[in-house]
Amino acid sequence: MPSTTHYWTDLADLHGNEAVTKARADEFPTQLPGIGEVLGDTNLTGATTGRRDFLKFLGFGIGAATLAACETPVIKSIPYVNKPEDIVPGVANWYASTYFDGSDYASVLVKTREGRPIHIKGNPRFGINTRPAKDDKDATMSRSVVNARINSSVITLYDNQRLKGPVLKNTPATWADADKAVEAELEKAAGGGKRIVVLTNTVISPSTKAAIAKLQAKYPATGADAAAGSRVEHVQHDTISYSGVTNANLKSFGKRVMPSYDFTKADVVVSFGADFLSSWGSTTETNWQYAERRKPGNMSRHWQFEARMSMSGANADVRVMLKPSEVTQSVVALHDAVAQATGGTTVGGAGATDEVKKAAAELVAARGKSIVLCGDNNEGVQVLVNHINAMLGNYGTTIDLANHTSFNQGDDAAMAQLVKDMNSGAVGVLMMSGVNPVYSLTNAAEFKNGLAKCFSVSFSTHADETASLCNAICPDHHWLESWNDFMPKVGRYALAQPTIKNIFNTRQWQESLLQWSGDTTSYYDFIRANWEANMGSRLGGELDFGYAWNMSVHNGVYDAYTNAPEASAFVGDVSAAATAAKAAVKTGEWEVSLYEKEGIGNGLHANNPWLQELPDPISKVTWDNYVCMAPEDLIALTGVSNFRELYIGQESPAHVVKVSVNGTEVELPAIPSPGQAPKSVSIALGYGRGANGEGVGRAAVVFDNETKTLVAIGKNVYPMTAVVGGTVSYSSTGTLAATGGTYPLALSQTQMTAMDRHSIAKETTQREWAEHKATETYNAPHTLGVHEDVNGDGVIDSRDQKPTSDFNLWKDHPVEQVGHRWGMSIDLNSCTGCGACITACTSENNVPVVGKDEVRRSREMHWLRLDRYYSSDMTHAVGKAEGKGKIERFLEMEVPSRNPKVFLMPVMCQHCNHAPCETVCPVAATTHSNEGLNMMAYNRCIGTRYCANNCPYKVRRFNWFNYVTDKFADVNPAWDELGRMVLNPDVVVRSRGVIEKCSLCVQQIQGGKLAAKKEQRPVKDGDIVSACMAACGMGAITFGDLNDKDSNVTKLAADERAYHMLDEIGVKPNINYMAKVRNTEEAAHHA
Amino acid sequence: MHSEAALREPLILGHKTYHDITNDIVGPIENKAPRGWYILTTIAGLIACYGIGCIFYLFSKGIGTWGLNKTVDWAWDITNFVWWVGIGHAGTLISAVLLLFRQKWRMAVNRSAEAMTIFAVIMAATFPLIHMGRLWLAYWVFPLPNQFGSLWVNFNSPLLWDVFAISTYFSVSLVFWYIGLIPDFATIRDRLTKPGWKRAYSILSFGWTGNAKAWTRFEEVSLVLAGVATPLVFSVHSVVSMDFATSVVPGWHTTIFPPYFVSGAVFSGFAMVLTLLLVMRKVMHLEAYITVKHVEYMNIVIIVTGSIVGVAYITELFVSWYSGVEYESYAFINRATGPYWWSYWAMMTCNVISPQLFWVKKWRRNLMFTFVMSLVVNTGMWFERFVIIVTSLHRDYVPSSWTMFHPTWVDAGIFVGTIGIFFTLYLLFARYFPVLALNELKSILKVTGESYKADAAKHQHH
């Protein structure tokens, strides 16, 4: 019998405390239930909800939740009540027009969207800036030069600092009041026997001249002045004077004009300091002509003798560094060398250098097929240059005086006289259009004095340096709001038409003149009547005028006639010229030359943010001006130990120097400029606009963090010009000293050389190219050693190499020969580096302007950049030969040569078929299209920037801030309410925190495909043109379908010169480059 | 109960009883905190607040408030990220790997090392989040169903692997740490008398009863988690290293990265453990539990991992030369001789040369020396990440895009801020959590306690 005695162990046991009993039962672990036990739980089968019901509930629940998340997007749009006939929302209208600002001229097409002009490109069929197409196929690959200054001018239309109506004595007025005031003054001046002067930049508009004539007719001269014909005098003044050139032509050939040059016929081009690719002469015409002759096989030879590395110098085959004074001496020496060879008169030019002798020999060998240019504004030098060209028989072949241009009519003598007259009180009323003498005149102070002594009227669009001192400002329309006509060359006419109604209460200045002449017709009617009256016979022909007029408006041009070329006889006095030329030469310790920059030009464009942000093609500096100095000079001046210490970067500011010329002192940062002639410095004109707070446009001034004020960008160096021998001289002597201070500069590229990396920058010589052994010489593919007997010699050794293109780690995207594969070819021989593609891309793709401070931090947003590499004396080959170690070699490679060769290369997204950016994005925001494009879905981007790190070409740009707001409203006038109108509605404005990059203008691709689809045909080559390609008048950029066998881009891709940048890393780009060919004698070296 | 060789140094010094251990560890939680704690916490808290302020400033303005640029798109952000992740390696290594290897000395250090891991991983995770241009869309990195149709994350991207690796590591580490804390919380709960606090620790201890069943399960779970966590110790930094290794950037594109990064991580993690423990040991009077022997063990780990790192550096240099790739070769020459040479040589000195000093027994048993070295190693490891990230990016393929990186005050503020947050969290941990795994320590008291060992030795003699 079991014992009933209970032995309790503790009190809880005795009293039967349940919690403790339970805890005791749980004290020791039991076996965990097996899986079979869990599944075999009978409770599960007893559940009231069956498995199928459960799935139904689950399905319904998810479905309902999903549906609840859907919402039809509401898109609000307001339709036109009365739709304008020609406007289809979403479809761009293009209008032919003409740009002329006194120095740059181009026939253009203006893109408007819903009535807003948003983009400018060259007129692909007409105009002197357009290469005539040889056939229809050729015409599809249109070539029309529009430089950065011209295509960027669209943004100034939306500049909020433009005058919004007439101003009388610095207070806003009505047009009626303004007219009354001016007319009263005109009457007063006429009555008082004083002169009325219309001071303009070069007027190439026949109708404008007719309008001035109207005013002249209204106020005929009386009394003693009767001989002059009128009280009203028209004085033309160019901001940058070409008086020396035109005067020389007058003396040499009896015509005070700028001739037309034809670089397509020039086998040899010798330029003495004339930067004919950027600023000198009719550049929009010169550029395409020059590029036409830079194709290997038919290459011109280009000599450049100059002080500063100009764009022309960067493109030259032989560049000789000379100080400005030596440039003149070389012209004289060349003159005599040519004279000796051709039997002409010599002028005692001694000491011809080897380069001059060689250039002379080449010129003489290319008689009648050469051009000699000189950028000096001295009459004597120019007469000598004319004589050289005459001796070479270039007149009538490459230089045409019969069909001369109408540009550069300004006359320094007339301007000097005007300033005197103003000061003497002989001028009653002064009206000014297109000039800003208070800013840009050599004797601006005298002009300012004179201005106070007469009633002054400015037609300026801004209250600029001159206009703000005028009694009245009658603001002109922006050129995109204007009608005008032009005669750029003898027999060639062009029209500008408004592409938008005037935004502000402005009036075309010609219309103001007509008004004050008592003519109330509109300027449009006036031009039309003028054409009908004066050109009717030529325009009309067998057609009626109305039709011809409409065609002219439609095309933008009317080419009336061309004179037969004439071999003008040289009648100048060369010995007098030589004397004058030599007399003008000044030598001193430091020679200073002044020049115009590609972006800002003569200062007219200082208020254009796109141009301020456009890096200078050579120096890569943005938003500033500076002193270009030879690195060796700068090293000596600052006392640094080597070139690398002159590095300018975010926290490495430039050294400040003080330059004094003609009593004008400026302090500016100095940059090391390889190729600058030692003991010479160069400073850009066109800066220091709005230094006294004048409203010249927001982008001309920058917020200074130290003084908390707006200060002008750069310094005005026009006061450093001097009148020498009756014309303005842009080079002089002066003194230079380091101030010890520093100044931050914003460079878009801080490294100078390509570090001997041949798969980036490939180049060769014309001679080597002509051997057509590209793959063995300059375009050798990168190979890798493999462990297999590639060459079949039975041995596996280091000679067994396979090209890297044979290796492939990745599955190919199915884009080869399927549908489209968009690609691009960039011919480095045709690219002159002008940067028009960059501003065109900015305009087309709404690329934000970020300002100096951000560029200094290497954060410029340009989708397309222009890489500039200087050659270095050090290469791996040279270093190995000299027994130098790698470390030493690399350090020396960072240092450019003293007079380096320049390699210019536009770089944008390479649209790799094996894009490194695509694999690393965690959210697949960047992907590959089935047409070969590397696409960017901004909406999906979360901004890890991994893609940008992994991009070997470093073309991806990150939105570091919201560029549409706060601090960027300051630097970026494009994004205020008005400025926003310039945005392209086809391209989204990117938000803060996303990556962006070149899309190959995917909006154009889609548009082109849509247009072809509507016409039920395949896309043709040339249907789709990216903005950069359209902007490149030199034809360096070709876009197209690489799957189309007949497309231009496919043919170029198969060319022996074609290469992929960084080919060996196997990313398979859809963009290829055509290796640069230089027309030099020495053989190119390859690693 | 197994016994230990008398030759082995005892891991618990002096004569301690179970009760002494409880008192030593729980005492500081029950008593009023010393003034020093308040001072330190205030300082750390202020730095943390400054860092958080900087982070908010970053949010309000954009990533541009950092010094990054078009060429160097990652710099301090990812440097700090990798640095913190690396530091976060020691805890789990100590608790998981050493558990599997039955290293008893881990018991004195694992708790605080794990806490450090958790906090370091939190700091690390901050950077990938705040470095995003559009932080508010950060959840897009998870493969979640979405309203965009069939839009999925990119499984090719190492950044995505990072997300998985870090989040897994963090979750497992947190669970592991917390499981270990449960019995200790229960001990605190049982001792506390203030109802509020008692309630709080009662919740934290998950109703731990301390019966044999609970202990068995505790040990089973610990073992399972150790098994899960061990591969994670190696996978996390391997995956982090693939952010670099799978790219095309010269200097990043290196197959050696995964083991090299893991060693580096353990290296820096142990250094940080030492930094913290050496201070805590002194302040909280834990000399009996964290002995010189413990420090020496950890210093040995530092010698081993530091040497692996050194070999990796030299291998990289060799390969850059041997590969014959001009970009690769330049990347390494530029590291050593380019504009950031100082960071490279700081890294080399701190990481390669300095740990070798621990070969000297006297030095590796010197606490002050160890403390200084632990700071040197962590400085060196920060520079290592800086060197890899910035000097590789700032001069890669295309010289036109070469530039420099200059940090801003926001870069510095956030980095210093994370140190502040880290120390704030750590100080709170030291105040309110049992800093040593007291219950686990008790399990080895009789085996490696100094007096017990002495007793055992005495008995053997008899």
Short mmCIF file of C-alpha atoms in Angstrom, two decimals, chain B residues 203-409:
data_model
loop_
_atom_site.label_atom_id
_atom_site.label_comp_id
_atom_site.label_asym_id
_atom_site.label_seq_id
_atom_site.Cartn_x
_atom_site.Cartn_y
_atom_site.Cartn_z
CA ILE B 203 9.76 44.34 -18.30
CA LEU B 204 13.32 44.22 -19.64
CA SER B 205 13.94 40.79 -18.15
CA PHE B 206 11.00 39.24 -19.97
CA GLY B 207 9.82 37.37 -16.87
CA TRP B 208 13.04 35.44 -16.48
CA THR B 209 12.68 32.86 -13.72
CA GLY B 210 16.17 31.48 -13.68
CA ASN B 211 15.05 27.89 -13.56
CA ALA B 212 17.06 25.16 -15.18
CA LYS B 213 14.74 25.02 -18.16
CA ALA B 214 15.25 28.72 -18.86
CA TRP B 215 19.00 28.34 -18.58
CA THR B 216 19.05 25.40 -20.93
CA ARG B 217 17.06 27.29 -23.49
CA PHE B 218 19.20 30.34 -22.95
CA GLU B 219 22.29 28.37 -23.76
CA GLU B 220 20.70 26.67 -26.74
CA VAL B 221 19.58 30.00 -28.18
CA SER B 222 22.98 31.52 -27.52
CA LEU B 223 24.63 28.71 -29.38
CA VAL B 224 22.23 28.95 -32.32
CA LEU B 225 22.67 32.71 -32.49
CA ALA B 226 26.41 32.34 -32.27
CA GLY B 227 26.21 29.99 -35.22
CA VAL B 228 24.14 32.50 -37.14
CA ALA B 229 26.24 35.47 -36.14
CA THR B 230 29.61 33.97 -36.91
CA PRO B 231 29.26 34.00 -40.69
CA LEU B 232 27.75 37.46 -40.41
CA VAL B 233 30.93 38.76 -38.79
CA PHE B 234 32.71 37.83 -41.97
CA SER B 235 29.96 38.63 -44.44
CA VAL B 236 29.19 42.19 -43.36
CA HIS B 237 32.55 43.67 -44.04
CA SER B 238 33.06 41.47 -47.06
CA VAL B 239 29.90 42.96 -48.50
CA VAL B 240 30.91 46.46 -47.50
CA SER B 241 34.23 45.90 -49.23
CA MET B 242 32.39 44.92 -52.39
CA ASP B 243 31.04 48.44 -52.65
CA PHE B 244 34.56 49.14 -53.74
CA ALA B 245 35.80 45.84 -55.10
CA THR B 246 33.09 45.48 -57.73
CA SER B 247 33.63 48.96 -59.15
CA VAL B 248 35.93 49.99 -62.01
CA VAL B 249 37.74 52.65 -60.01
CA PRO B 250 41.50 52.01 -59.85
CA GLY B 251 42.36 51.45 -56.20
CA TRP B 252 38.88 50.08 -55.50
CA HIS B 253 38.78 47.32 -58.05
CA THR B 254 40.69 44.79 -55.95
CA THR B 255 39.81 41.16 -55.25
CA ILE B 256 41.79 41.22 -52.03
CA PHE B 257 39.25 43.48 -50.39
CA PRO B 258 36.90 41.09 -48.52
CA PRO B 259 39.46 39.39 -46.25
CA TYR B 260 41.45 42.59 -45.98
CA PHE B 261 38.40 44.54 -44.88
CA VAL B 262 37.32 41.89 -42.37
CA SER B 263 40.74 41.85 -40.75
CA GLY B 264 40.79 45.61 -40.69
CA ALA B 265 37.39 45.63 -39.10
CA VAL B 266 38.37 43.21 -36.35
CA PHE B 267 41.55 45.19 -35.89
CA SER B 268 39.71 48.45 -35.35
CA GLY B 269 36.91 46.81 -33.41
CA PHE B 270 39.30 45.39 -30.83
CA ALA B 271 41.03 48.73 -30.59
CA MET B 272 37.76 50.44 -29.82
CA VAL B 273 36.85 47.75 -27.27
CA LEU B 274 40.14 48.41 -25.57
CA THR B 275 39.62 52.16 -25.62
CA LEU B 276 36.31 51.77 -23.87
CA LEU B 277 37.17 48.93 -21.49
CA LEU B 278 40.35 50.43 -20.20
CA VAL B 279 38.44 53.50 -19.13
CA MET B 280 35.46 51.61 -17.80
CA ARG B 281 37.67 49.20 -15.89
CA LYS B 282 39.22 52.06 -14.00
CA VAL B 283 36.09 54.13 -13.45
CA MET B 284 33.84 51.26 -12.42
CA HIS B 285 36.54 49.39 -10.50
CA LEU B 286 36.35 46.28 -12.58
CA GLU B 287 40.04 45.47 -12.32
CA ALA B 288 39.22 42.09 -10.90
CA TYR B 289 37.24 41.05 -13.96
CA ILE B 290 38.98 42.83 -16.79
CA THR B 291 42.52 41.78 -16.13
CA VAL B 292 45.80 42.49 -17.82
CA LYS B 293 45.46 39.04 -19.31
CA HIS B 294 42.25 40.08 -21.04
CA VAL B 295 44.00 43.10 -22.44
CA GLU B 296 46.87 40.97 -23.59
CA TYR B 297 44.55 38.56 -25.37
CA MET B 298 42.98 41.42 -27.23
CA ASN B 299 46.34 42.88 -28.09
CA ILE B 300 47.30 39.56 -29.60
CA VAL B 301 44.23 39.72 -31.81
CA ILE B 302 45.37 43.20 -32.80
CA ILE B 303 48.82 41.95 -33.75
CA VAL B 304 47.36 39.21 -35.91
CA THR B 305 44.75 41.30 -37.68
CA GLY B 306 47.08 44.29 -37.96
CA SER B 307 49.64 42.10 -39.65
CA ILE B 308 47.05 40.77 -42.07
CA VAL B 309 46.13 44.33 -42.89
CA GLY B 310 49.78 45.21 -43.39
CA VAL B 311 50.27 42.27 -45.72
CA ALA B 312 47.18 43.38 -47.63
CA TYR B 313 48.59 46.88 -48.09
CA ILE B 314 51.82 45.51 -49.42
CA THR B 315 49.99 43.05 -51.65
CA GLU B 316 48.00 45.93 -53.12
CA LEU B 317 51.20 47.77 -53.92
CA PHE B 318 52.72 44.68 -55.46
CA VAL B 319 49.68 43.98 -57.60
CA SER B 320 49.47 47.57 -58.80
CA TRP B 321 53.00 47.20 -60.10
CA TYR B 322 52.69 43.62 -61.29
CA SER B 323 49.41 44.16 -63.14
CA GLY B 324 51.04 46.66 -65.48
CA VAL B 325 47.79 48.63 -65.59
CA GLU B 326 48.77 52.27 -65.87
CA TYR B 327 45.73 53.56 -63.98
CA GLU B 328 46.17 51.07 -61.16
CA SER B 329 49.83 51.79 -60.94
CA TYR B 330 49.24 55.52 -60.84
CA ALA B 331 46.49 55.16 -58.23
CA PHE B 332 48.94 53.65 -55.76
CA ILE B 333 51.83 55.91 -56.59
CA ASN B 334 49.45 58.80 -56.12
CA ARG B 335 48.35 57.47 -52.77
CA ALA B 336 51.88 57.40 -51.51
CA THR B 337 53.28 60.47 -53.20
CA GLY B 338 50.30 62.54 -54.39
CA PRO B 339 48.56 65.41 -52.67
CA TYR B 340 47.09 63.10 -50.03
CA TRP B 341 50.41 61.44 -49.18
CA TRP B 342 50.02 62.40 -45.54
CA SER B 343 46.86 60.35 -45.17
CA TYR B 344 48.56 57.33 -46.73
CA TRP B 345 51.56 57.56 -44.45
CA ALA B 346 49.33 58.18 -41.44
CA MET B 347 47.53 54.98 -42.32
CA MET B 348 50.76 53.03 -42.84
CA THR B 349 52.27 54.23 -39.59
CA CYS B 350 49.20 53.66 -37.46
CA ASN B 351 48.10 50.35 -38.94
CA VAL B 352 51.23 48.57 -40.06
CA ILE B 353 54.04 49.76 -37.88
CA SER B 354 52.34 50.49 -34.56
CA PRO B 355 50.65 47.11 -33.91
CA GLN B 356 53.99 45.38 -34.37
CA LEU B 357 55.10 47.03 -31.12
CA PHE B 358 52.80 44.61 -29.34
CA TRP B 359 55.28 41.82 -30.03
CA VAL B 360 57.01 43.14 -26.94
CA LYS B 361 55.27 41.42 -24.06
CA LYS B 362 55.93 44.22 -21.64
CA TRP B 363 54.22 46.71 -23.90
CA ARG B 364 51.22 44.63 -24.72
CA ARG B 365 50.63 44.17 -20.99
CA ASN B 366 51.04 47.87 -20.31
CA LEU B 367 47.61 49.39 -19.95
CA MET B 368 48.52 52.99 -20.68
CA PHE B 369 50.48 51.97 -23.75
CA THR B 370 47.59 49.84 -24.90
CA PHE B 371 45.18 52.70 -24.45
CA VAL B 372 47.28 55.04 -26.57
CA MET B 373 47.75 52.34 -29.18
CA SER B 374 44.02 51.70 -29.33
CA LEU B 375 43.50 55.34 -30.25
CA VAL B 376 46.31 55.18 -32.80
CA VAL B 377 44.82 52.11 -34.44
CA ASN B 378 41.41 53.66 -34.76
CA THR B 379 42.89 56.82 -36.21
CA GLY B 380 44.82 54.69 -38.65
CA MET B 381 41.77 52.74 -39.65
CA TRP B 382 39.84 55.95 -40.28
CA PHE B 383 42.65 57.06 -42.53
CA GLU B 384 42.64 53.71 -44.29
CA ARG B 385 39.05 54.22 -45.40
CA PHE B 386 39.76 57.84 -46.28
CA VAL B 387 42.74 56.77 -48.36
CA ILE B 388 40.81 54.08 -50.17
CA ILE B 389 37.83 56.28 -50.90
CA VAL B 390 39.17 59.75 -51.49
CA THR B 391 42.60 59.19 -52.97
CA SER B 392 41.23 56.62 -55.40
CA LEU B 393 38.42 58.86 -56.55
CA HIS B 394 40.15 62.19 -56.71
CA ARG B 395 42.47 61.09 -59.49
CA ASP B 396 41.07 58.25 -61.50
CA TYR B 397 40.92 57.67 -65.23
CA VAL B 398 40.43 61.05 -66.85
CA PRO B 399 42.89 63.71 -65.68
CA SER B 400 40.57 66.53 -66.73
CA SER B 401 38.29 65.59 -63.86
CA TRP B 402 40.98 65.28 -61.24
CA THR B 403 40.32 67.46 -58.27
CA MET B 404 40.72 67.67 -54.53
CA PHE B 405 38.32 67.00 -51.70
CA HIS B 406 38.07 69.52 -48.90
CA PRO B 407 35.78 68.72 -45.97
CA THR B 408 33.39 71.35 -44.65
CA TRP B 409 32.35 72.07 -41.08
#
